[in-house]
Amino acid sequence: MDTSEKLFEQAQKVMPGGVNSPVRAYRAVGMTPRFIQSAKGAYITDVDGVQYIDYVGSWGPMILGHANPQVLRAVEQTMKNGLSFGAPTERETDLANLVVSMVPNIEMVRMVNSGTEAVMSAVRVARGATGKDKIIKFEGCYHGHSDAMLVKAGSGALTGGRPDSAGVPAAVAGDTLTATYNDLDSVERLLQANKGQVAAVIVEPVAANMGVVPPAQGFLEGLRALCDEYHALLIFDEVITGFRLARGGAQEYFGVKADLVTFGKIIGGGMPVGAFAGSRELMEQVAPTGPIYQAGTLSGNPVAMAAGITQLTYLNDHPEVYTKIEANTTWLADQLRALEDKYHAGTTVNQIGSLLSVFFTEQPVTNFAGAKSSDVARYAEYFRHMLAQKIYLAPAQFEAMFVGNAHTQADLDATAAAAEKTLAAMANA
Ligand SMILES: Cc1ncc(COP(=O)(O)O)c(C=O)c1O
Ligand SMILES: N[C@H](C=O)CCC(=O)O
């Protein structure tokens, strides 16, 4: 038994599945999760001292790499003054100002503690502001684990085979309608059949929780037009894409305006932060200025704000980060596609910006059905081979690979070499 195995055995006695978030349990890849000791830059080191090139990046926040010295310094300095006050601090305004200055079409921001909370609150704002109850989401998109969003959900819910969770009242789930990603007709049919009842359409502008599925040309623009026509709000869930695709997220990258935007991950620099944002008109309907209640004891935590401000300031001042990480990810995707041409292991590679997925299916993956056609057992095999070669990938087919600013060309070369060894072996098996 290695140390991770010993720790996992103990963890399972006191935590469901031994983890605090299901996808970490490695069930989909039939292994024991690596317990992590430390991380620095592009590398993560487990409790047995094995160092991996990390493409999970804490599921997205570590866009500048782990233990970024500037972020750590900001955290250290801030925490000396106390960890939490439950009262306003200047840093909350600083981070809100930064977010408003970076992201198009938003005027006000409310900080929360996670992406789940951000989405749950944005959905409430949409319902409160429109006076309508129904929400349209897309099959295979994941928006955190609030009741209304655990309907045909992606990520761990999909991997675990439970896209519709137990414990969600039928009455709640009944107000969540599901459409097909990249299929505007499926959205229009729902809007037509539920005329006057749909508060919002919520979308991951790049679906990244059924693996990475970029929006087809015109899809996001079409959603905007449909929302305008049927008087529904458009919510971009930018928990993954926010500050990753571009400084202004998907709205900037695709040039499409959303009414409400949700953030998580990068906005906290690795600390637990989420946020939802929109126009002054919508956001002033949130308590205490408006009737839509939303609150949080630890929301706007000073240490978390300091980490977020530092990370976002760096990204804002260094737009070249985006050019570099997109170019690096495109390079890696090209390598992986060339390996498919050479070895015919049966993969399809999707990539956009610094997000990438290798699907073990030969059909194009443009929606949930395409993603589901993947052979998850083959993904698990790929994952195990890659891990053995010290490449740390998401332990499930229906997740993204995150490339960050700390990855060097040498890291990418090593990753492509490991993939070649793996795919060659799998093709010949
Ligand atoms: C697009 C999207 N929305 C919402 C969430 C929920 O965020 P959190 O896990 O911080 O609650 C996630 C990730 O988990 C996500 O990828
Ligand atoms: N896909 C999720 C986030 O984007 C994975 C993180 C988690 O649920 O633990």
CSV table of C-alpha atoms and ligand atoms in Angstrom, one decimal:
chain,number,residue,atom,x,y,z
A,1,MET,CA,0.0,0.0,0.0
A,2,ASP,CA,1.3,3.4,-0.8
A,3,THR,CA,0.5,6.4,1.4
A,4,SER,CA,-2.4,7.6,-0.7
A,5,GLU,CA,-4.0,4.2,-0.3
A,6,LYS,CA,-3.6,4.3,3.4
A,7,LEU,CA,-5.0,7.8,3.7
A,8,PHE,CA,-7.9,6.9,1.4
A,9,GLU,CA,-8.8,3.9,3.6
A,10,GLN,CA,-9.0,6.2,6.6
A,11,ALA,CA,-10.8,8.9,4.7
A,12,GLN,CA,-13.5,6.5,3.6
A,13,LYS,CA,-14.4,5.7,7.2
A,14,VAL,CA,-15.4,9.3,7.9
A,15,MET,CA,-16.4,10.9,4.6
A,16,PRO,CA,-18.7,9.5,1.9
A,17,GLY,CA,-16.5,7.9,-0.6
A,18,GLY,CA,-13.5,9.3,1.2
A,19,VAL,CA,-13.8,12.7,-0.5
A,20,ASN,CA,-15.5,16.1,-0.3
A,21,SER,CA,-16.4,16.2,-3.9
A,22,PRO,CA,-17.3,13.0,-5.8
A,23,VAL,CA,-15.2,13.3,-8.9
A,24,ARG,CA,-12.0,13.3,-6.7
A,25,ALA,CA,-12.7,9.7,-5.7
A,26,TYR,CA,-11.3,8.3,-8.9
A,27,ARG,CA,-14.2,5.8,-9.2
A,28,ALA,CA,-14.4,6.4,-13.0
A,29,VAL,CA,-10.8,5.3,-13.5
A,30,GLY,CA,-10.8,2.5,-11.0
A,31,MET,CA,-7.9,3.8,-8.9
A,32,THR,CA,-7.1,5.3,-5.5
A,33,PRO,CA,-6.9,9.1,-5.7
A,34,ARG,CA,-3.5,10.6,-5.2
A,35,PHE,CA,-3.5,12.5,-2.0
A,36,ILE,CA,-1.6,15.7,-2.5
A,37,GLN,CA,1.1,17.1,-0.4
A,38,SER,CA,2.0,20.3,-2.3
A,39,ALA,CA,1.9,22.0,-5.7
A,40,LYS,CA,4.1,24.6,-7.3
A,41,GLY,CA,3.7,26.1,-10.8
A,42,ALA,CA,2.6,23.5,-13.2
A,43,TYR,CA,3.4,20.6,-10.9
A,44,ILE,CA,1.5,18.8,-8.2
A,45,THR,CA,3.3,16.4,-5.8
A,46,ASP,CA,1.6,13.5,-4.0
A,47,VAL,CA,2.1,12.3,-0.4
A,48,ASP,CA,4.7,9.8,-1.6
A,49,GLY,CA,6.7,12.5,-3.2
A,50,VAL,CA,5.8,11.7,-6.8
A,51,GLN,CA,5.6,14.9,-9.0
A,52,TYR,CA,3.1,15.2,-11.9
A,53,ILE,CA,2.5,17.8,-14.6
A,54,ASP,CA,-0.9,19.0,-13.6
A,55,TYR,CA,-3.7,19.6,-16.1
A,56,VAL,CA,-6.5,19.8,-13.5
A,57,GLY,CA,-5.3,23.0,-11.8
A,58,SER,CA,-7.8,22.6,-9.0
A,59,TRP,CA,-10.4,22.4,-11.8
A,60,GLY,CA,-9.5,25.7,-13.2
A,61,PRO,CA,-8.5,28.3,-10.7
A,62,MET,CA,-4.8,27.9,-11.0
A,63,ILE,CA,-4.5,29.6,-14.3
A,64,LEU,CA,-1.2,31.2,-13.2
A,65,GLY,CA,0.1,28.0,-11.7
A,66,HIS,CA,0.1,26.7,-8.2
A,67,ALA,CA,1.4,28.7,-5.2
A,68,ASN,CA,1.9,31.8,-7.3
A,69,PRO,CA,4.3,34.0,-5.2
A,70,GLN,CA,2.2,37.2,-5.6
A,71,VAL,CA,-1.0,35.5,-4.7
A,72,LEU,CA,0.6,33.8,-1.7
A,73,ARG,CA,2.1,37.1,-0.5
A,74,ALA,CA,-1.2,38.9,-0.7
A,75,VAL,CA,-2.8,36.1,1.3
A,76,GLU,CA,-0.1,36.1,3.9
A,77,GLN,CA,-0.2,39.9,4.3
A,78,THR,CA,-4.0,40.0,4.5
A,79,MET,CA,-4.4,37.2,7.0
A,80,LYS,CA,-2.2,38.9,9.6
A,81,ASN,CA,-5.1,41.4,10.1
A,82,GLY,CA,-7.7,38.7,10.8
A,83,LEU,CA,-9.4,36.0,8.8
A,84,SER,CA,-13.0,37.1,8.7
A,85,PHE,CA,-15.1,40.0,10.1
A,86,GLY,CA,-18.6,39.5,8.8
A,87,ALA,CA,-18.5,43.2,7.9
A,88,PRO,CA,-17.6,45.1,4.8
A,89,THR,CA,-14.0,45.6,3.8
A,90,GLU,CA,-12.5,47.8,1.1
A,91,ARG,CA,-11.1,44.7,-0.8
A,92,GLU,CA,-14.6,43.6,-1.7
A,93,THR,CA,-15.2,46.9,-3.6
A,94,ASP,CA,-11.7,46.6,-5.1
A,95,LEU,CA,-12.5,43.1,-6.5
A,96,ALA,CA,-15.9,44.1,-7.6
A,97,ASN,CA,-14.4,47.2,-9.4
A,98,LEU,CA,-11.8,45.0,-11.1
A,99,VAL,CA,-14.5,42.5,-12.3
A,100,VAL,CA,-16.7,45.3,-13.6
A,101,SER,CA,-13.7,46.8,-15.4
A,102,MET,CA,-12.6,43.5,-17.0
A,103,VAL,CA,-16.0,41.9,-18.0
A,104,PRO,CA,-18.3,43.6,-20.5
A,105,ASN,CA,-21.9,44.3,-19.9
A,106,ILE,CA,-21.9,44.2,-16.1
A,107,GLU,CA,-22.3,47.0,-13.6
A,108,MET,CA,-22.6,45.3,-10.2
A,109,VAL,CA,-21.3,42.2,-8.6
A,110,ARG,CA,-22.2,40.1,-5.5
A,111,MET,CA,-19.6,37.9,-4.0
A,112,VAL,CA,-20.4,34.4,-2.8
A,113,ASN,CA,-18.3,31.4,-1.8
A,114,SER,CA,-18.6,28.9,-4.7
A,115,GLY,CA,-19.8,28.5,-8.3
A,116,THR,CA,-22.8,26.6,-7.0
A,117,GLU,CA,-23.9,29.5,-4.9
A,118,ALA,CA,-23.3,32.0,-7.7
A,119,VAL,CA,-25.5,30.0,-10.1
A,120,MET,CA,-28.2,29.3,-7.5
A,121,SER,CA,-28.4,33.0,-6.7
A,122,ALA,CA,-28.3,34.1,-10.4
A,123,VAL,CA,-31.2,31.8,-11.1
A,124,ARG,CA,-33.1,33.3,-8.1
A,125,VAL,CA,-32.4,36.8,-9.5
A,126,ALA,CA,-33.7,35.7,-12.9
A,127,ARG,CA,-36.9,34.3,-11.4
A,128,GLY,CA,-37.4,37.3,-9.0
A,129,ALA,CA,-36.8,39.9,-11.7
A,130,THR,CA,-39.0,38.3,-14.4
A,131,GLY,CA,-41.7,36.9,-12.1
A,132,LYS,CA,-41.4,33.6,-14.1
A,133,ASP,CA,-40.3,30.2,-12.7
A,134,LYS,CA,-39.0,28.0,-15.5
A,135,ILE,CA,-35.4,27.8,-16.4
A,136,ILE,CA,-33.9,26.2,-19.6
A,137,LYS,CA,-30.5,24.5,-19.2
A,138,PHE,CA,-28.6,22.2,-21.5
A,139,GLU,CA,-28.2,18.4,-21.1
A,140,GLY,CA,-24.7,17.6,-19.9
A,141,CYS,CA,-24.0,21.1,-18.7
A,142,TYR,CA,-23.1,21.4,-15.0
A,143,HIS,CA,-23.9,24.4,-13.0
A,144,GLY,CA,-23.1,23.2,-9.5
A,145,HIS,CA,-25.3,21.2,-7.2
A,146,SER,CA,-28.2,23.4,-6.3
A,147,ASP,CA,-31.5,21.6,-6.7
A,148,ALA,CA,-32.7,23.3,-9.8
A,149,MET,CA,-29.5,22.6,-11.6
A,150,LEU,CA,-29.2,18.9,-10.9
A,151,VAL,CA,-31.3,17.9,-13.9
A,152,LYS,CA,-29.5,16.1,-16.7
A,153,ALA,CA,-26.3,17.6,-15.2
A,154,GLY,CA,-22.7,17.0,-16.3
A,155,SER,CA,-19.4,16.6,-14.5
A,156,GLY,CA,-19.4,14.2,-11.5
A,157,ALA,CA,-23.2,13.8,-11.7
A,158,LEU,CA,-22.8,12.4,-15.2
A,159,THR,CA,-19.7,10.4,-14.5
A,160,GLY,CA,-21.4,8.8,-11.5
A,161,GLY,CA,-24.5,8.0,-13.6
A,162,ARG,CA,-26.8,10.2,-11.7
A,163,PRO,CA,-27.4,13.4,-13.8
A,164,ASP,CA,-30.7,13.7,-11.9
A,165,SER,CA,-29.9,13.6,-8.2
A,166,ALA,CA,-32.0,11.9,-5.6
A,167,GLY,CA,-33.3,14.4,-3.1
A,168,VAL,CA,-34.4,17.0,-5.6
A,169,PRO,CA,-38.1,17.6,-5.3
A,170,ALA,CA,-40.0,16.8,-8.4
A,171,ALA,CA,-41.7,20.2,-8.2
A,172,VAL,CA,-38.3,21.9,-8.4
A,173,ALA,CA,-36.9,19.7,-11.2
A,174,GLY,CA,-40.2,20.2,-13.1
A,175,ASP,CA,-39.3,23.9,-13.5
A,176,THR,CA,-36.0,23.0,-15.1
A,177,LEU,CA,-36.4,22.3,-18.8
A,178,THR,CA,-33.5,20.8,-20.8
A,179,ALA,CA,-32.4,21.5,-24.3
A,180,THR,CA,-29.7,20.1,-26.5
A,181,TYR,CA,-26.4,22.0,-26.6
A,182,ASN,CA,-25.7,23.6,-30.0
A,183,ASP,CA,-29.2,23.0,-31.1
A,184,LEU,CA,-31.2,26.3,-31.2
A,185,ASP,CA,-34.4,24.5,-32.4
A,186,SER,CA,-34.5,22.5,-29.2
A,187,VAL,CA,-34.4,25.8,-27.3
A,188,GLU,CA,-37.0,27.5,-29.4
A,189,ARG,CA,-39.4,24.5,-29.0
A,190,LEU,CA,-39.2,24.8,-25.2
A,191,LEU,CA,-39.6,28.6,-25.3
A,192,GLN,CA,-42.6,28.2,-27.6
A,193,ALA,CA,-44.2,25.4,-25.5
A,194,ASN,CA,-43.7,27.4,-22.3
A,195,LYS,CA,-44.4,30.8,-23.6
A,196,GLY,CA,-44.4,33.5,-20.9
A,197,GLN,CA,-43.1,31.1,-18.3
A,198,VAL,CA,-39.3,30.9,-18.9
A,199,ALA,CA,-37.3,33.2,-16.6
A,200,ALA,CA,-33.9,32.4,-18.1
A,201,VAL,CA,-31.8,30.2,-20.3
A,202,ILE,CA,-28.6,29.2,-18.6
A,203,VAL,CA,-25.6,28.0,-20.5
A,204,GLU,CA,-21.9,27.2,-20.2
A,205,PRO,CA,-20.8,29.3,-23.1
A,206,VAL,CA,-18.2,26.6,-23.7
A,207,ALA,CA,-19.6,23.4,-22.3
A,208,ALA,CA,-16.8,21.9,-20.2
A,209,ASN,CA,-18.5,19.5,-17.9
A,210,MET,CA,-19.4,16.8,-20.5
A,211,GLY,CA,-15.8,17.1,-21.7
A,212,VAL,CA,-15.1,20.3,-23.7
A,213,VAL,CA,-17.7,21.1,-26.3
A,214,PRO,CA,-17.3,24.5,-28.0
A,215,PRO,CA,-20.3,26.4,-29.1
A,216,ALA,CA,-21.1,26.0,-32.8
A,217,GLN,CA,-20.9,29.2,-34.9
A,218,GLY,CA,-24.0,31.3,-34.2
A,219,PHE,CA,-25.2,29.2,-31.2
A,220,LEU,CA,-24.6,31.8,-28.5
A,221,GLU,CA,-25.8,34.6,-30.8
A,222,GLY,CA,-28.9,32.5,-31.5
A,223,LEU,CA,-29.5,32.1,-27.8
A,224,ARG,CA,-29.3,35.8,-27.3
A,225,ALA,CA,-31.8,36.4,-30.1
A,226,LEU,CA,-34.2,33.8,-28.7
A,227,CYS,CA,-34.0,35.2,-25.2
A,228,ASP,CA,-34.8,38.6,-26.5
A,229,GLU,CA,-37.7,37.3,-28.6
A,230,TYR,CA,-39.2,35.4,-25.7
A,231,HIS,CA,-38.4,37.9,-23.0
A,232,ALA,CA,-36.2,35.5,-21.0
A,233,LEU,CA,-32.8,36.4,-19.5
A,234,LEU,CA,-29.6,34.9,-20.8
A,235,ILE,CA,-27.3,33.6,-18.0
A,236,PHE,CA,-23.7,32.8,-19.0
A,237,ASP,CA,-22.3,30.4,-16.4
A,238,GLU,CA,-18.7,31.5,-16.6
A,239,VAL,CA,-17.4,29.5,-13.6
A,240,ILE,CA,-15.0,27.8,-16.0
A,241,THR,CA,-14.7,30.3,-18.9
A,242,GLY,CA,-14.6,33.5,-16.8
A,243,PHE,CA,-11.2,35.1,-16.9
A,244,ARG,CA,-9.9,32.0,-18.8
A,245,LEU,CA,-11.1,32.4,-22.4
A,246,ALA,CA,-10.2,36.1,-22.2
A,247,ARG,CA,-10.0,38.8,-19.6
A,248,GLY,CA,-13.7,39.5,-20.1
A,249,GLY,CA,-14.6,35.8,-20.4
A,250,ALA,CA,-16.9,34.3,-23.0
A,251,GLN,CA,-18.8,37.6,-23.5
A,252,GLU,CA,-15.6,39.2,-24.8
A,253,TYR,CA,-14.3,36.1,-26.6
A,254,PHE,CA,-17.5,35.5,-28.5
A,255,GLY,CA,-18.9,39.0,-28.5
A,256,VAL,CA,-22.2,38.0,-27.2
A,257,LYS,CA,-24.0,39.8,-24.3
A,258,ALA,CA,-25.4,38.0,-21.4
A,259,ASP,CA,-27.9,39.4,-18.8
A,260,LEU,CA,-26.4,37.7,-15.8
A,261,VAL,CA,-23.0,36.1,-15.5
A,262,THR,CA,-21.7,33.7,-12.9
A,263,PHE,CA,-18.1,33.3,-11.8
A,264,GLY,CA,-16.1,30.9,-9.6
A,265,LYS,CA,-12.6,29.3,-9.7
A,266,ILE,CA,-10.2,31.9,-11.2
A,267,ILE,CA,-12.0,34.9,-9.5
A,268,GLY,CA,-10.7,33.5,-6.1
A,269,GLY,CA,-7.2,32.8,-7.1
A,270,GLY,CA,-7.5,29.3,-5.4
A,271,MET,CA,-9.6,30.5,-2.5
A,272,PRO,CA,-13.3,29.7,-2.2
A,273,VAL,CA,-15.0,32.5,-4.1
A,274,GLY,CA,-17.8,32.8,-6.5
A,275,ALA,CA,-19.8,35.8,-7.8
A,276,PHE,CA,-22.8,36.7,-9.9
A,277,ALA,CA,-23.1,39.9,-11.8
A,278,GLY,CA,-25.3,41.9,-14.2
A,279,SER,CA,-26.7,45.3,-14.9
A,280,ARG,CA,-27.4,47.7,-12.1
A,281,GLU,CA,-31.1,47.4,-12.8
A,282,LEU,CA,-31.1,43.6,-12.2
A,283,MET,CA,-28.6,43.6,-9.4
A,284,GLU,CA,-30.3,46.3,-7.4
A,285,GLN,CA,-33.2,43.9,-7.1
A,286,VAL,CA,-31.0,41.8,-4.7
A,287,ALA,CA,-31.3,42.4,-0.9
A,288,PRO,CA,-30.9,44.8,0.8
A,289,THR,CA,-31.8,47.1,-2.1
A,290,GLY,CA,-34.4,44.8,-3.6
A,291,PRO,CA,-36.7,41.9,-2.7
A,292,ILE,CA,-34.6,39.0,-3.9
A,293,TYR,CA,-32.8,37.6,-0.8
A,294,GLN,CA,-29.3,36.4,-0.9
A,295,ALA,CA,-26.7,36.4,1.9
A,296,GLY,CA,-23.5,34.7,3.2
A,297,THR,CA,-21.6,34.8,6.5
A,298,LEU,CA,-18.2,34.4,4.9
A,299,SER,CA,-19.0,36.1,1.5
A,300,GLY,CA,-16.4,38.6,0.5
A,301,ASN,CA,-13.9,37.0,2.9
A,302,PRO,CA,-10.9,39.4,3.1
A,303,VAL,CA,-8.2,36.8,2.5
A,304,ALA,CA,-10.1,35.3,-0.5
A,305,MET,CA,-10.7,38.8,-1.9
A,306,ALA,CA,-6.9,39.5,-1.6
A,307,ALA,CA,-6.1,36.3,-3.6
A,308,GLY,CA,-8.7,37.1,-6.2
A,309,ILE,CA,-7.6,40.7,-6.6
A,310,THR,CA,-4.0,39.7,-7.1
A,311,GLN,CA,-4.7,37.0,-9.6
A,312,LEU,CA,-7.2,39.1,-11.6
A,313,THR,CA,-4.9,42.2,-11.5
A,314,TYR,CA,-2.1,40.0,-13.0
A,315,LEU,CA,-4.4,38.7,-15.8
A,316,ASN,CA,-5.7,42.2,-16.5
A,317,ASP,CA,-2.1,43.6,-16.8
A,318,HIS,CA,-0.8,40.6,-18.8
A,319,PRO,CA,-3.1,40.0,-21.8
A,320,GLU,CA,-0.3,38.0,-23.3
A,321,VAL,CA,-1.1,35.2,-20.9
A,322,TYR,CA,-4.2,34.5,-23.0
A,323,THR,CA,-2.3,34.4,-26.3
A,324,LYS,CA,0.2,32.1,-24.8
A,325,ILE,CA,-2.1,29.6,-23.1
A,326,GLU,CA,-4.4,29.4,-26.1
A,327,ALA,CA,-1.4,28.8,-28.4
A,328,ASN,CA,0.0,26.1,-26.1
A,329,THR,CA,-3.3,24.4,-25.9
A,330,THR,CA,-3.8,24.5,-29.7
A,331,TRP,CA,-0.3,23.0,-30.1
A,332,LEU,CA,-1.2,20.2,-27.7
A,333,ALA,CA,-4.5,19.6,-29.4
A,334,ASP,CA,-2.7,19.4,-32.8
A,335,GLN,CA,-0.2,16.9,-31.4
A,336,LEU,CA,-3.0,14.8,-30.0
A,337,ARG,CA,-4.9,14.9,-33.3
A,338,ALA,CA,-1.8,13.9,-35.2
A,339,LEU,CA,-1.4,10.9,-32.8
A,340,GLU,CA,-5.0,9.9,-33.8
A,341,ASP,CA,-4.0,10.1,-37.5
A,342,LYS,CA,-0.9,8.0,-36.8
A,343,TYR,CA,-2.2,5.3,-34.4
A,344,HIS,CA,-6.0,5.3,-34.8
A,345,ALA,CA,-6.8,4.8,-31.1
A,346,GLY,CA,-10.3,6.1,-31.7
A,347,THR,CA,-10.2,9.6,-30.3
A,348,THR,CA,-11.7,13.0,-31.0
A,349,VAL,CA,-10.0,16.1,-29.7
A,350,ASN,CA,-12.0,19.2,-28.8
A,351,GLN,CA,-10.2,22.4,-27.9
A,352,ILE,CA,-10.9,26.0,-27.5
A,353,GLY,CA,-8.8,28.6,-25.6
A,354,SER,CA,-6.9,26.8,-22.9
A,355,LEU,CA,-9.5,24.1,-22.5
A,356,LEU,CA,-9.1,20.7,-24.1
A,357,SER,CA,-10.7,17.2,-24.1
A,358,VAL,CA,-9.6,13.9,-25.6
A,359,PHE,CA,-12.9,11.9,-26.2
A,360,PHE,CA,-12.7,8.2,-26.8
A,361,THR,CA,-15.1,8.3,-29.6
A,362,GLU,CA,-14.6,8.7,-33.3
A,363,GLN,CA,-17.7,10.8,-33.9
A,364,PRO,CA,-17.6,14.6,-33.6
A,365,VAL,CA,-18.6,15.8,-30.2
A,366,THR,CA,-20.9,18.7,-30.4
A,367,ASN,CA,-23.4,17.9,-27.8
A,368,PHE,CA,-24.3,15.5,-24.9
A,369,ALA,CA,-25.1,12.6,-27.2
A,370,GLY,CA,-21.7,12.9,-28.9
A,371,ALA,CA,-19.9,13.1,-25.5
A,372,LYS,CA,-21.9,10.1,-24.2
A,373,SER,CA,-20.8,8.0,-27.2
A,374,SER,CA,-17.3,8.0,-25.6
A,375,ASP,CA,-15.9,4.7,-24.4
A,376,VAL,CA,-15.3,5.6,-20.7
A,377,ALA,CA,-13.4,2.4,-20.0
A,378,ARG,CA,-10.9,3.5,-22.7
A,379,TYR,CA,-10.6,6.9,-21.2
A,380,ALA,CA,-9.9,5.3,-17.8
A,381,GLU,CA,-7.1,3.2,-19.5
A,382,TYR,CA,-5.7,6.4,-21.1
A,383,PHE,CA,-5.8,8.1,-17.7
A,384,ARG,CA,-4.0,5.3,-15.9
A,385,HIS,CA,-1.2,5.2,-18.5
A,386,MET,CA,-0.8,9.0,-18.4
A,387,LEU,CA,-0.7,9.0,-14.6
A,388,ALA,CA,2.0,6.3,-14.6
A,389,GLN,CA,4.0,8.7,-16.8
A,390,LYS,CA,3.4,11.5,-14.3
A,391,ILE,CA,0.8,13.4,-16.3
A,392,TYR,CA,-2.1,14.4,-13.9
A,393,LEU,CA,-5.4,14.6,-15.9
A,394,ALA,CA,-9.0,14.8,-14.8
A,395,PRO,CA,-10.0,11.3,-13.6
A,396,ALA,CA,-13.1,11.2,-15.8
A,397,GLN,CA,-14.0,11.5,-19.4
A,398,PHE,CA,-16.6,14.2,-18.8
A,399,GLU,CA,-14.2,16.9,-17.6
A,400,ALA,CA,-11.8,19.4,-19.1
A,401,MET,CA,-8.0,19.6,-19.3
A,402,PHE,CA,-6.9,23.0,-18.1
A,403,VAL,CA,-3.7,24.5,-19.5
A,404,GLY,CA,-2.1,27.3,-17.6
A,405,ASN,CA,0.5,30.0,-17.7
A,406,ALA,CA,3.0,27.9,-15.8
A,407,HIS,CA,3.1,25.0,-18.3
A,408,THR,CA,6.3,25.2,-20.3
A,409,GLN,CA,7.1,23.8,-23.8
A,410,ALA,CA,9.0,21.1,-22.0
A,411,ASP,CA,5.9,20.2,-20.1
A,412,LEU,CA,3.9,20.1,-23.2
A,413,ASP,CA,6.5,18.0,-25.0
A,414,ALA,CA,6.6,15.5,-22.1
A,415,THR,CA,2.8,15.4,-22.2
A,416,ALA,CA,2.7,14.7,-26.0
A,417,ALA,CA,5.4,12.1,-25.6
A,418,ALA,CA,3.4,10.3,-22.8
A,419,ALA,CA,0.2,10.5,-25.0
A,420,GLU,CA,2.1,9.0,-27.9
A,421,LYS,CA,3.3,6.0,-25.8
A,422,THR,CA,-0.2,5.6,-24.4
A,423,LEU,CA,-2.2,5.9,-27.6
A,424,ALA,CA,0.2,3.7,-29.5
A,425,ALA,CA,-0.1,1.0,-26.8
A,426,MET,CA,-3.9,1.3,-26.7
A,427,ALA,CA,-4.2,1.2,-30.5
A,428,ASN,CA,-2.1,-2.0,-30.6
A,429,ALA,CA,-3.9,-3.7,-27.7
B,1,LIG,C1,-19.7,25.7,-15.2
B,1,LIG,C2,-19.7,25.4,-13.7
B,1,LIG,N1,-20.7,26.0,-13.0
B,1,LIG,C3,-20.8,25.8,-11.7
B,1,LIG,C4,-19.9,25.0,-11.0
B,1,LIG,C5,-20.0,24.9,-9.5
B,1,LIG,O1,-18.9,25.5,-8.9
B,1,LIG,P1,-18.4,25.0,-7.5
B,1,LIG,O2,-17.9,23.6,-7.6
B,1,LIG,O3,-17.4,26.0,-7.1
B,1,LIG,O4,-19.6,25.0,-6.6
B,1,LIG,C6,-18.9,24.4,-11.8
B,1,LIG,C7,-17.8,23.5,-11.2
B,1,LIG,O5,-17.9,22.9,-10.3
B,1,LIG,C8,-18.8,24.6,-13.1
B,1,LIG,O6,-17.9,24.0,-13.9
B,2,LIG,N1,-16.4,19.7,-13.2
B,2,LIG,C1,-16.3,20.2,-11.8
B,2,LIG,C2,-15.9,21.6,-11.9
B,2,LIG,O1,-15.8,22.2,-12.9
B,2,LIG,C3,-15.3,19.4,-11.0
B,2,LIG,C4,-15.1,19.9,-9.7
B,2,LIG,C5,-15.9,19.1,-8.6
B,2,LIG,O2,-17.1,19.0,-8.8
B,2,LIG,O3,-15.2,18.7,-7.7
